[in-house]
Coordinates of C-alpha atoms in Angstrom, one line a residue:
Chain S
X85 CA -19.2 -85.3 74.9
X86 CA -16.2 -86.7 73.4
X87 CA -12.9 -87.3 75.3
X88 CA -10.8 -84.5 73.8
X89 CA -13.9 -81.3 74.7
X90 CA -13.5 -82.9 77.7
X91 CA -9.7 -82.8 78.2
X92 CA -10.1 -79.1 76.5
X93 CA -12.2 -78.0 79.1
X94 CA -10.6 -79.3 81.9
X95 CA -6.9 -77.5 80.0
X96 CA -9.2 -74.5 80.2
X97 CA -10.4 -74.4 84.1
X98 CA -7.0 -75.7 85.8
X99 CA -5.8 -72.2 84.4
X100 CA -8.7 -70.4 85.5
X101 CA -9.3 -71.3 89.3
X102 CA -5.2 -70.9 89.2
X103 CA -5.8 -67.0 88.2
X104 CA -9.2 -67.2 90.1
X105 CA -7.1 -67.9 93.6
X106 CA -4.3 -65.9 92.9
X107 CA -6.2 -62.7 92.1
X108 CA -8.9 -63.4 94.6
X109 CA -6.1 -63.2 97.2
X110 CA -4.8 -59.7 96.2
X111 CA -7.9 -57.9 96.2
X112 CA -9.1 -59.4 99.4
X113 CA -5.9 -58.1 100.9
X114 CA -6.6 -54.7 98.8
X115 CA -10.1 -54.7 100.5
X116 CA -8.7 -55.5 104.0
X117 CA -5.8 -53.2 103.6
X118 CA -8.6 -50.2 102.7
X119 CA -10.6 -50.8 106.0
X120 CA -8.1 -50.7 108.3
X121 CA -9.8 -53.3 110.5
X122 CA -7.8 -52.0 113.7
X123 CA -9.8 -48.9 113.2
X124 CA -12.9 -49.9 112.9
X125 CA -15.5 -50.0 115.8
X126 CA -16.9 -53.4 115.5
X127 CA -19.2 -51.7 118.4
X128 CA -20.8 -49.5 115.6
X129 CA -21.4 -52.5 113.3
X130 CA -23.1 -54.5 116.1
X131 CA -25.3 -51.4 117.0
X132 CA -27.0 -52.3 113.7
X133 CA -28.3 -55.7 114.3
X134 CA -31.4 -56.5 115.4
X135 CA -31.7 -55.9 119.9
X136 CA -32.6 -59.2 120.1
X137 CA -28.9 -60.7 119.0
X138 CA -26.9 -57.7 119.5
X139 CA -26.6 -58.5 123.0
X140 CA -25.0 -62.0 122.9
X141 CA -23.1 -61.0 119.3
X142 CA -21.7 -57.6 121.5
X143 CA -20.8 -59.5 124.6
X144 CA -18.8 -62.9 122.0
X145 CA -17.1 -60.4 120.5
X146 CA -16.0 -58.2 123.4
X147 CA -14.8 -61.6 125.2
X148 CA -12.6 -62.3 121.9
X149 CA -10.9 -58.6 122.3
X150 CA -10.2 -59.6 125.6
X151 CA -8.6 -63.1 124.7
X152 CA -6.8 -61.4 121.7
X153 CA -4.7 -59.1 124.2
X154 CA -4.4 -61.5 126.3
X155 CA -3.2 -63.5 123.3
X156 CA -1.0 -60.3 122.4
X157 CA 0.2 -59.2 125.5
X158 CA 4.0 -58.3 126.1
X159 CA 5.5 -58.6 128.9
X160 CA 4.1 -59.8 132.3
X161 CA 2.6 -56.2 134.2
X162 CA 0.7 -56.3 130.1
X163 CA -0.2 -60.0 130.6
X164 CA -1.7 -59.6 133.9
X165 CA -3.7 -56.5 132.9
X166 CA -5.2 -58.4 130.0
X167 CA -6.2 -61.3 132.4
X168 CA -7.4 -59.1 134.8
X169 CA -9.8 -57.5 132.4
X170 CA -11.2 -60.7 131.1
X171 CA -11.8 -62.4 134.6
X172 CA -13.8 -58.7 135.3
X173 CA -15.9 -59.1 132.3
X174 CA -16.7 -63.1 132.4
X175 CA -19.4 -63.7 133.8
X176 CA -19.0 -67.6 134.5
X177 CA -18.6 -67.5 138.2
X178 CA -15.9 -70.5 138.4
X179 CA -13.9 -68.7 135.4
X180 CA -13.8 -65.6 136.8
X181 CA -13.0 -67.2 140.0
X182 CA -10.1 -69.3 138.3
X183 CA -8.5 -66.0 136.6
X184 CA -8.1 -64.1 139.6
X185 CA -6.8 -67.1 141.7
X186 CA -4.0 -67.9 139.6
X187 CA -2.5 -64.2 138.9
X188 CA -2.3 -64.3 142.9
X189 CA -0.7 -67.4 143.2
X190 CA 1.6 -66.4 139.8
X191 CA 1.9 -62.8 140.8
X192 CA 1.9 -62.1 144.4
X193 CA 4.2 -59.3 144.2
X194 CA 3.0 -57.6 141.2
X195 CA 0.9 -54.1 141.2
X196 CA -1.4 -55.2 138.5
X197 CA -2.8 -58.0 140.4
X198 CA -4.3 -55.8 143.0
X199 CA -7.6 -56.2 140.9
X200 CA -6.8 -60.2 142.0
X201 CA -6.3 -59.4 145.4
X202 CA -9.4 -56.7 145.9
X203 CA -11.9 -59.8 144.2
X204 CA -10.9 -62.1 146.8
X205 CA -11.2 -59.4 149.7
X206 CA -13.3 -60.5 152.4
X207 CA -15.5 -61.9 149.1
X208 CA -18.1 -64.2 150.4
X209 CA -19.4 -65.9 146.9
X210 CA -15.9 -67.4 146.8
X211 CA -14.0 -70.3 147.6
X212 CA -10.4 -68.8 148.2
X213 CA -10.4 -65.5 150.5
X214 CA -7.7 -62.7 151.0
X215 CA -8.3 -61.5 154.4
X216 CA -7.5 -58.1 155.7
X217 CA -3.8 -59.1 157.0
X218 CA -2.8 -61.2 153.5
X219 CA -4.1 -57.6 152.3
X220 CA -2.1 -55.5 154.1
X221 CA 1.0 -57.8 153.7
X222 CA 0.5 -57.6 149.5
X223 CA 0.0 -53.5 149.9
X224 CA 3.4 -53.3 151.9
X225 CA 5.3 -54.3 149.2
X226 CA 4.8 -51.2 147.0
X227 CA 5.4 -47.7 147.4
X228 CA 3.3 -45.4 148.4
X229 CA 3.1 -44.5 145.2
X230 CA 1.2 -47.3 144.0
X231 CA -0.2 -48.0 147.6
X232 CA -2.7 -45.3 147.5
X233 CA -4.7 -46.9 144.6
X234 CA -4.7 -50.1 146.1
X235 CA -6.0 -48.8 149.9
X236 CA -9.1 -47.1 147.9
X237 CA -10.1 -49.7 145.8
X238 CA -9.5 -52.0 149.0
X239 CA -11.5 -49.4 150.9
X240 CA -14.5 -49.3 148.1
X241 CA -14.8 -52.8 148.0
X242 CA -15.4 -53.3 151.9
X243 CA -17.8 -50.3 151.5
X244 CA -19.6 -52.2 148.3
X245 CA -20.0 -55.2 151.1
X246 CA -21.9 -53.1 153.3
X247 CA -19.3 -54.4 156.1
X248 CA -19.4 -53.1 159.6
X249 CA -17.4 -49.7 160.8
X250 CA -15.2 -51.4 163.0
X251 CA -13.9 -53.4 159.9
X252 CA -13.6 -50.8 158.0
X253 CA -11.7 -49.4 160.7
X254 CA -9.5 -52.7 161.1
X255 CA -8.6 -52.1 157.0
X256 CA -7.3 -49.0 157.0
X257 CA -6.0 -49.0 160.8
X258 CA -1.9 -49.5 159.1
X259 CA -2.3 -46.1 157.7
X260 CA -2.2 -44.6 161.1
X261 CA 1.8 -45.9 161.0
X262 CA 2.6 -44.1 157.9
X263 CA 4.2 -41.2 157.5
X264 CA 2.1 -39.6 154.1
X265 CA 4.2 -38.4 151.0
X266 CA 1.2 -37.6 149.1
X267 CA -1.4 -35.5 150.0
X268 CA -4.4 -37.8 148.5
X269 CA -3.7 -39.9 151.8
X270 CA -5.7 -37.0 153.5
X271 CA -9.2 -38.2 151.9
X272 CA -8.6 -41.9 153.8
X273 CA -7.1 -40.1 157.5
X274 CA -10.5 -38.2 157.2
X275 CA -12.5 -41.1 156.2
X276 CA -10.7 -43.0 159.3
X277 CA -11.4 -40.1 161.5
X278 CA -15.2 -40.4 160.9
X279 CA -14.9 -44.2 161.7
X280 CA -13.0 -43.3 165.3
X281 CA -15.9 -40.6 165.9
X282 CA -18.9 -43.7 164.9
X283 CA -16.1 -45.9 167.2
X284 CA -15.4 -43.6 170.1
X285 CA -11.5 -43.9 169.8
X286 CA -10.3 -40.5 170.6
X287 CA -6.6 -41.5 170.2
X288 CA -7.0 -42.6 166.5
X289 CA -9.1 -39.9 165.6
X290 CA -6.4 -37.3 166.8
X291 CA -3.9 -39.4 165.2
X292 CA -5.9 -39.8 161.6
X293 CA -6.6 -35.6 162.1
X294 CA -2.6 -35.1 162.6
X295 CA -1.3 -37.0 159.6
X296 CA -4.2 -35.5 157.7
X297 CA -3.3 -32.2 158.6
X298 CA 0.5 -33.3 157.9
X299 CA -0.7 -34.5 154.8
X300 CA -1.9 -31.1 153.3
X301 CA 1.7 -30.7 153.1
X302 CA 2.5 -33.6 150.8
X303 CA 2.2 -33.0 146.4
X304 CA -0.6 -34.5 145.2
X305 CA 0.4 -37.8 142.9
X306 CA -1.5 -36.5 140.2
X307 CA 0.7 -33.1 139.8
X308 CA 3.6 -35.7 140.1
X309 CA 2.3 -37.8 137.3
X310 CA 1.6 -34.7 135.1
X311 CA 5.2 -33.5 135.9
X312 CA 6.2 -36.5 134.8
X313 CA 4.7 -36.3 131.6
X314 CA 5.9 -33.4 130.9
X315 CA 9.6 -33.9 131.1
X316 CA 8.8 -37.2 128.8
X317 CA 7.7 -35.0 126.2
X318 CA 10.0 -32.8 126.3
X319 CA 12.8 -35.0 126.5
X320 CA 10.9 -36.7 123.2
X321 CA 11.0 -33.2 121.5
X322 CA 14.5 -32.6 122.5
X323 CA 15.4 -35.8 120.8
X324 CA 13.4 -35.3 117.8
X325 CA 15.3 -31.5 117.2
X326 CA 18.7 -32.8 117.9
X327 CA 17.7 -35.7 115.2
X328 CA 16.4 -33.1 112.7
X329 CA 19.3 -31.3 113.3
X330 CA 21.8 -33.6 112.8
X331 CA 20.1 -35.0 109.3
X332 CA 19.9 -31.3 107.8
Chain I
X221 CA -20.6 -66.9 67.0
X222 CA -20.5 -63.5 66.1
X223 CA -24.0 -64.0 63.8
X224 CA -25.8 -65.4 67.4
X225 CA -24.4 -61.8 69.2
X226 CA -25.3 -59.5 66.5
X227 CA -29.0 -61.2 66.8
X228 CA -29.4 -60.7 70.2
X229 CA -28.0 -57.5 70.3
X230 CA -30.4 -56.4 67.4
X231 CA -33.2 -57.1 70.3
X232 CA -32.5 -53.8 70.8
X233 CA -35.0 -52.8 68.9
X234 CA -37.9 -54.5 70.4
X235 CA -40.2 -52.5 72.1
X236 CA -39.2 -53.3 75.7
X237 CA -35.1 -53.1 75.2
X238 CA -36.2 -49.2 74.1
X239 CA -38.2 -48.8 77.0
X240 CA -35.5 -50.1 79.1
X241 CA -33.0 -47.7 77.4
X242 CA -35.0 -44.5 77.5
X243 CA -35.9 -45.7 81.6
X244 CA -32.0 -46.1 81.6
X245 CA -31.5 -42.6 80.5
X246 CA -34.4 -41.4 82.9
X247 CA -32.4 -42.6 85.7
X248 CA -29.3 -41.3 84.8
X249 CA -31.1 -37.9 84.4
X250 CA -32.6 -38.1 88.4
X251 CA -29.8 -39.8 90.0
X252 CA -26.5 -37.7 88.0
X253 CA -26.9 -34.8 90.8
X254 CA -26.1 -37.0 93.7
X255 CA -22.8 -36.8 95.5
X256 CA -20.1 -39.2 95.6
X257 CA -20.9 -42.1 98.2
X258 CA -17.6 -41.5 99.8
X259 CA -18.7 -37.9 100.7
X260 CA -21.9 -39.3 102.4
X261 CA -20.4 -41.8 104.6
X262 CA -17.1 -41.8 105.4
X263 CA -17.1 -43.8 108.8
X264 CA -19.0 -47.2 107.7
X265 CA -16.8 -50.1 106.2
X266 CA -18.0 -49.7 102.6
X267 CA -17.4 -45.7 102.8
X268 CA -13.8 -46.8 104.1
X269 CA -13.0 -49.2 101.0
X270 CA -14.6 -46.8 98.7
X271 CA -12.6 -44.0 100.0
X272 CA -10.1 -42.0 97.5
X273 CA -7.3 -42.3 99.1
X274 CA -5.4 -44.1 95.9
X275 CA -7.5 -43.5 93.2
X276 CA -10.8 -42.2 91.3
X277 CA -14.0 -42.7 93.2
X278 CA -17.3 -44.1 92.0
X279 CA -20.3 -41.5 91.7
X280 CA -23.0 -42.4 93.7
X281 CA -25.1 -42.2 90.0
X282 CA -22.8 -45.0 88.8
X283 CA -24.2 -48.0 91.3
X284 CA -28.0 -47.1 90.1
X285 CA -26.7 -47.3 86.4
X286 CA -24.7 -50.7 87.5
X287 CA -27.9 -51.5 89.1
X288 CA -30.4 -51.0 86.0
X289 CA -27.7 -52.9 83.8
X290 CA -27.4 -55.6 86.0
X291 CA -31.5 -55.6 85.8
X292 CA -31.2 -55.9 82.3
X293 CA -28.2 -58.9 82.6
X294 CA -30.4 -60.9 84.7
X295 CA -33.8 -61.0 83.0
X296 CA -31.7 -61.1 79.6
X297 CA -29.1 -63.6 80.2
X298 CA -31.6 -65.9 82.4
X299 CA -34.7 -66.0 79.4
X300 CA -32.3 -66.0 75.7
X301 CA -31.4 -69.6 76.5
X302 CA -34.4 -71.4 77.3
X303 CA -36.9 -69.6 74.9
X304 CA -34.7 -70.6 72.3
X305 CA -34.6 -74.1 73.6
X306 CA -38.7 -73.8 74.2
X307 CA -39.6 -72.5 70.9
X308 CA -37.1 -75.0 69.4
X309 CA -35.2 -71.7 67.8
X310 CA -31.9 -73.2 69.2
X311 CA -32.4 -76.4 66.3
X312 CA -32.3 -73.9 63.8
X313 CA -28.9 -72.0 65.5
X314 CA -26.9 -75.2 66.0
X315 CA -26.9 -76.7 62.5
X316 CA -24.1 -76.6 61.2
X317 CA -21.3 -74.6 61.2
X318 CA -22.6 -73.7 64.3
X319 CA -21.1 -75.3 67.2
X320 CA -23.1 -75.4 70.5
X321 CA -20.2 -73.5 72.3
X322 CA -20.4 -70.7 69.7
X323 CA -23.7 -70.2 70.3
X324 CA -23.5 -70.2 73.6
X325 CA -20.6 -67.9 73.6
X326 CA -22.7 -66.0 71.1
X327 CA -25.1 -65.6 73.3
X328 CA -22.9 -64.3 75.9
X329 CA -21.4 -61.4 74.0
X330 CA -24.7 -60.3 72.8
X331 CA -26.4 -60.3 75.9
X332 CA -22.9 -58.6 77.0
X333 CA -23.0 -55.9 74.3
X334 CA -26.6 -54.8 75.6
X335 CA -25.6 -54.6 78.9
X336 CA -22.6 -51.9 77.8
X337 CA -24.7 -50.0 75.8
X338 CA -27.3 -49.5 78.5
X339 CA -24.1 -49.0 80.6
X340 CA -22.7 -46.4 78.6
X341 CA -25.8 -44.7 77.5
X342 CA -26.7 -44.1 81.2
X343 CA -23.2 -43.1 82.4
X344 CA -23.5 -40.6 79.3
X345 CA -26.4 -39.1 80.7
X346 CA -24.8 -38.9 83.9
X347 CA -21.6 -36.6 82.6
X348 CA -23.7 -35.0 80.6
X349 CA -26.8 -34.0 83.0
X350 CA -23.8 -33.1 85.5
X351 CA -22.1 -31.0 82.9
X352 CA -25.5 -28.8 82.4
X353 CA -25.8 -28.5 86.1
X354 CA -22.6 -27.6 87.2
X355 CA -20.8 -26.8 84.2
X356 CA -17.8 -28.5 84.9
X357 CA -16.6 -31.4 83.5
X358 CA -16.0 -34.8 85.2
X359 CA -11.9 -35.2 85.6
X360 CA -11.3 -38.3 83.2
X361 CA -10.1 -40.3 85.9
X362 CA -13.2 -40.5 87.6
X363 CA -15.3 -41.0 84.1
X364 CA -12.8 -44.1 83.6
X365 CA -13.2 -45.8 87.0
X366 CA -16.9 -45.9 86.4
X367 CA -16.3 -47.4 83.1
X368 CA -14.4 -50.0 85.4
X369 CA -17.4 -51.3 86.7
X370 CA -18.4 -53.0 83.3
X371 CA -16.2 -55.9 84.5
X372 CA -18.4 -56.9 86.7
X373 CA -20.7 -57.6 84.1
X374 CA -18.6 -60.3 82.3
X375 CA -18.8 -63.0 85.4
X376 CA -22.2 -61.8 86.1
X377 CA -23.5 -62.3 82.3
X378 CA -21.5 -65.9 82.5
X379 CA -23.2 -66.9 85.5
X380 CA -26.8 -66.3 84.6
X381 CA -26.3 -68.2 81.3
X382 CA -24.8 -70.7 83.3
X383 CA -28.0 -71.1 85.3
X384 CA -29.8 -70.4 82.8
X385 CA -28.5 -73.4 80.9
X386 CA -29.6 -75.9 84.0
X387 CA -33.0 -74.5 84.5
X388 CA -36.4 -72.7 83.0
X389 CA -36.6 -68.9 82.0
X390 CA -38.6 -68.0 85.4
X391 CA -36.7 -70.6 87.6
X392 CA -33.2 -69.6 85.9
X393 CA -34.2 -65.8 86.7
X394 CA -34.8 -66.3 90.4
X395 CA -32.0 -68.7 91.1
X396 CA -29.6 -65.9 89.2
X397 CA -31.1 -63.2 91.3
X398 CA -31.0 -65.6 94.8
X399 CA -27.4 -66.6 93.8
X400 CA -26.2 -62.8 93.7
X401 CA -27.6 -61.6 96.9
X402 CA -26.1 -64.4 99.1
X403 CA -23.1 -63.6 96.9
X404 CA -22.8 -60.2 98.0
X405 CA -23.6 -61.3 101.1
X406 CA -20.6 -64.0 101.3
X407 CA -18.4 -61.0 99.9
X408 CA -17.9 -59.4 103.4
X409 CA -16.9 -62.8 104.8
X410 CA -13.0 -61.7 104.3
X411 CA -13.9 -57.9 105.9
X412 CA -15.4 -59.3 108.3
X413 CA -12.9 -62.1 109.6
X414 CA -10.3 -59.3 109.2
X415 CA -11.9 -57.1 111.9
X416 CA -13.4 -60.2 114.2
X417 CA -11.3 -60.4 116.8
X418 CA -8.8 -63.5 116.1
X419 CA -9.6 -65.9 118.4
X420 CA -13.4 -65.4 117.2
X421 CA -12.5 -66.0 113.7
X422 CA -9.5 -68.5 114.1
X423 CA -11.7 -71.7 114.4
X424 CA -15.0 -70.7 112.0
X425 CA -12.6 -69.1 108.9
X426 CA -11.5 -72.2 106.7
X427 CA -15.7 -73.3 107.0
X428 CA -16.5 -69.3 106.2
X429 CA -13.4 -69.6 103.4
X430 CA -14.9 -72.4 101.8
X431 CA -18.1 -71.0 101.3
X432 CA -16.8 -67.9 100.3
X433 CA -14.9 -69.1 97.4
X434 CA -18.2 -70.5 96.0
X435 CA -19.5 -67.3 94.9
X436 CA -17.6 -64.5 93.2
X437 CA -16.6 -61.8 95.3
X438 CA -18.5 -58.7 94.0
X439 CA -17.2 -56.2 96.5
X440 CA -13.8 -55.7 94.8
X441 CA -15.7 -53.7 91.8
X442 CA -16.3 -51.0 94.6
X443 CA -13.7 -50.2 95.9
X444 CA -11.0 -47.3 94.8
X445 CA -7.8 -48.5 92.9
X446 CA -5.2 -47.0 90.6
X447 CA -6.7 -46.8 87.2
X448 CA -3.4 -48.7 86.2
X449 CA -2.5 -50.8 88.7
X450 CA -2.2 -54.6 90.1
X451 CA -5.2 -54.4 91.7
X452 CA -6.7 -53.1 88.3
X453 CA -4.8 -55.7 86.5
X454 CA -6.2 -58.5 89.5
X455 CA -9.6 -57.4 88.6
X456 CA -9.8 -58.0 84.8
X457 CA -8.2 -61.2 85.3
X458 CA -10.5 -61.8 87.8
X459 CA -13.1 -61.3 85.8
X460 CA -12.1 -63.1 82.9
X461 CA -11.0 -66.3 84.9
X462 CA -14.8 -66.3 86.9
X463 CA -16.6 -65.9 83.6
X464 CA -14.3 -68.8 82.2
X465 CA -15.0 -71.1 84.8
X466 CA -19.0 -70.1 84.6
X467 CA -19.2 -70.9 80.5
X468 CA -17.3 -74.1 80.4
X469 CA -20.2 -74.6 82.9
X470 CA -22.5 -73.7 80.6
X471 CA -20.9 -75.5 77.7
X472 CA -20.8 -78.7 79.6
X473 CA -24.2 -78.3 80.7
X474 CA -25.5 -77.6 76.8
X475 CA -23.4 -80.0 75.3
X476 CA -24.4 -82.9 77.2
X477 CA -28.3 -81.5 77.6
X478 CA -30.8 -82.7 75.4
X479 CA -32.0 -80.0 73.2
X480 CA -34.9 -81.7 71.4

């Protein structure tokens, strides 16, 4: 093949991979574009591999969601959420273990690293512990608001150790001091009256029965959320009229 | 060049090109009452990029009469070549004022100019069987976009005479037929890094890119588009700019191979 086919072929294939890249690039992002890949459930794709892979492909993918908020979260109560969720689903011990421990020593005084907090609980299989009093002392810091999630889940995972009524009793023995705003307190004064009953301390279980009682009194913080809600949307609606409005 | 097309489009006549064309209009006759894919799976990736949100839809008829045709491109494209060079036929073709490249380009558009009429003769059978049946004719859009999907025949034609060019009939056959699979395989390489999650993808997608742009992406024929549009304008050159790169393959290949 003489020099000048050669040169004419070469004149003819710069052009072509040029128009080959350019248009490969705008129907790939046509393609992606017509997917929405935010909407698709990659769950639903890996349902239709074989069992044997599915598995390990599932749980790769699920940790790279994870990382991707993580990667993507704004804001630190967002951040610490994200984390939170990857440490639960890791399942390397020391990882998991590493997670947790740093949002506590980062966070101490946020709500979202309760989830932090209630791992270390009293957990034997780790290294660093959060003993009842460090507990208590994190709870104290929110409102009672927020403090009721964080005394059940607290409560649940003492329970899921299978650990003895009179530490059980030790846990929630600071709720006796409190005066309840909300009447879902009522399930743990119950709770603590059953542990003075298994106990025999008459004084506590009067006590836990009088707030109880006093308790009944109290909104639950569910009807408050809802209320809350509510006047959100319509505040929202409110400010989508008067916009309407104003642009007619 | 044209004389080498009109002779291998005259194969027509031979007994098996009619039996493919009456099988082709068999087809067409079974498949025309099928609904639109789009209708039967909405939820699945392809039914998504399919969808007819922006455009005409294919008929579910039109990817069994894309697949016959594409049959027909294969076993064509992948035996003209190397019988000619077997049974010495090509000596006669290239004397002069033939050039090696117009026969070879020759070769192309015939083998191309069979494929459309098998195309076209079972799309035909599709309106028309669905005109009998329902009595309604296809909107004109819709009859277009199926028309669309000729252009994937022009890389696909190109890249089974460019194989065909390297290798045996048989050999040049399979290797055609291998080289499509893995690359509709390789097409859902960008779908798929698009819904991986990122930090999946992030390290694996220039090795996954650079495979990818080995093979010809034969997804984007699928999916919906504006008859008249960039992405319809993207596609034709495309097209043309794949089967380019696959016949300057080929004319490489046959002018530096030794015919004799």
């Amino acid at each position: 093949m003489n020099k000048s086919t050669m040169a004419g072929f070469i004149y003819i294939l710069i052009p072509a991979f040029f128009v080959y890249f350019y248009t490969e690039s705008i129907l790939r992002q046509v393609a992606v574009c017509q997917i929405r890949p935010e909407t698709v459930n990659v769950s639903s794709i890996m349902s239709q591999l074989p069992g044997s892979i599915r598995e390990s492909i599932n749980r790769k993918v699920t940790i790279g969601q994870l990382k991707d908020a993580i990667a993507r979260a704004m804001g630190q109560s967002e951040r610490i959420f994200a984390l939170c969720n990857y440490a639960e689903y890791s399942n390397i011990p020391e990882e998991k273990e590493k997670i947790f421990k740093d949002i506590i020593d980062k966070y101490p005084s946020s709500k979202e690293a309760s989830r932090a907090f209630v791992f270390f609980l009293l957990n034997p299989e780790t290294k660093h512990k959060v003993s009842i009093q460090e507990y208590h002392a994190y709870i104290k810091k929110f409102s009672q608001f927020d403090q009721y999630y964080m005394w059940v889940v607290g409560l649940s995972k003492i329970r899921e150790l299978k650990l003895e009524a009179d530490i059980q009793f030790q846990y929630l023995a600071p709720l006796l001091d409190m005066k309840p705003e909300y009447r879902d307190f009522s399930r743990l004064f119950d709770y603590i009256s059953e542990l003075a009953v298994k106990l025999k301390k008459d004084d506590a279980y009067d006590k836990a029965k009088q707030l109880e009682t006093a308790s009944f009194s109290c909104p639950y913080i569910d009807k408050i959320i809802e209320a809350q809600l509510k006047k959100e949307e319509a505040a929202a609606e409110k400010e989508q009229d008067t916009k309407s409005s104003g642009s007619k | 060049m044209f004389a080498i097309a009109e002779l291998t489009i005259r194969k027509l006549k031979e007994p098996a090109f009619i039996f493919m064309v009456l099988f082709a209009i068999f087809l067409g006759f079974c498949v025309a009452g099928l609904e639109p894919f789009v209708e039967q799976d909405q939820t699945s990736i392809i039914g998504q990029l399919i969808s007819p949100k922006k455009g005409y839809p294919l008929l579910t008829s039109s990817f069994f009469a894309i697949g016959i045709t594409l049959v027909m491109a294969i076993f064509t494209g992948a035996t003209e070549i190397p019988r000619d060079i077997d049974s010495r036929m090509i000596m006669v073709y290239i004397t002069k004022p033939i050039r090696k490249v117009d026969y070879l380009l020759g070769k192309y558009f015939g083998i191309l100019g069979l494929c459309v009429i098998v195309f076209t003769i079972t799309e035909i059978t599709i309106f028309t069987v669905h005109y009998i049946n329902s009595h309604e004719i296809y909107h004109i859009g819709i009859m277009l976009r199926q028309f669309y999907l000729l252009l994937i025949l022009l890389p696909l034609v190109a890249i089974t005479i460019a194989i065909s060019c390297f290798f045996a009939d048989l050999s040049a056959m399979i290797l055609t037929a291998i080289y499509i699979m893995f690359s509709l395989s390789v097409s859902t390489i960008p779908l798929l890094i698009a819904i991986l999650p990122e930090s999946i993808s992030k390290g694996v997608d220039s090795y996954l890119y650079t495979l990818y742009y080995l093979f010809p992406n034969f997804i984007f024929y699928f999916q919906t588009f504006k008859l008249i549009g960039l992405a319809a304008v993207s596609l034709l050159l495309y097209s043309l700019s794949v089967t380019l790169i696959f016949l300057v393959i080929a004319a490489i290949r046959i002018k530096t191979r030794d015919l004799v």
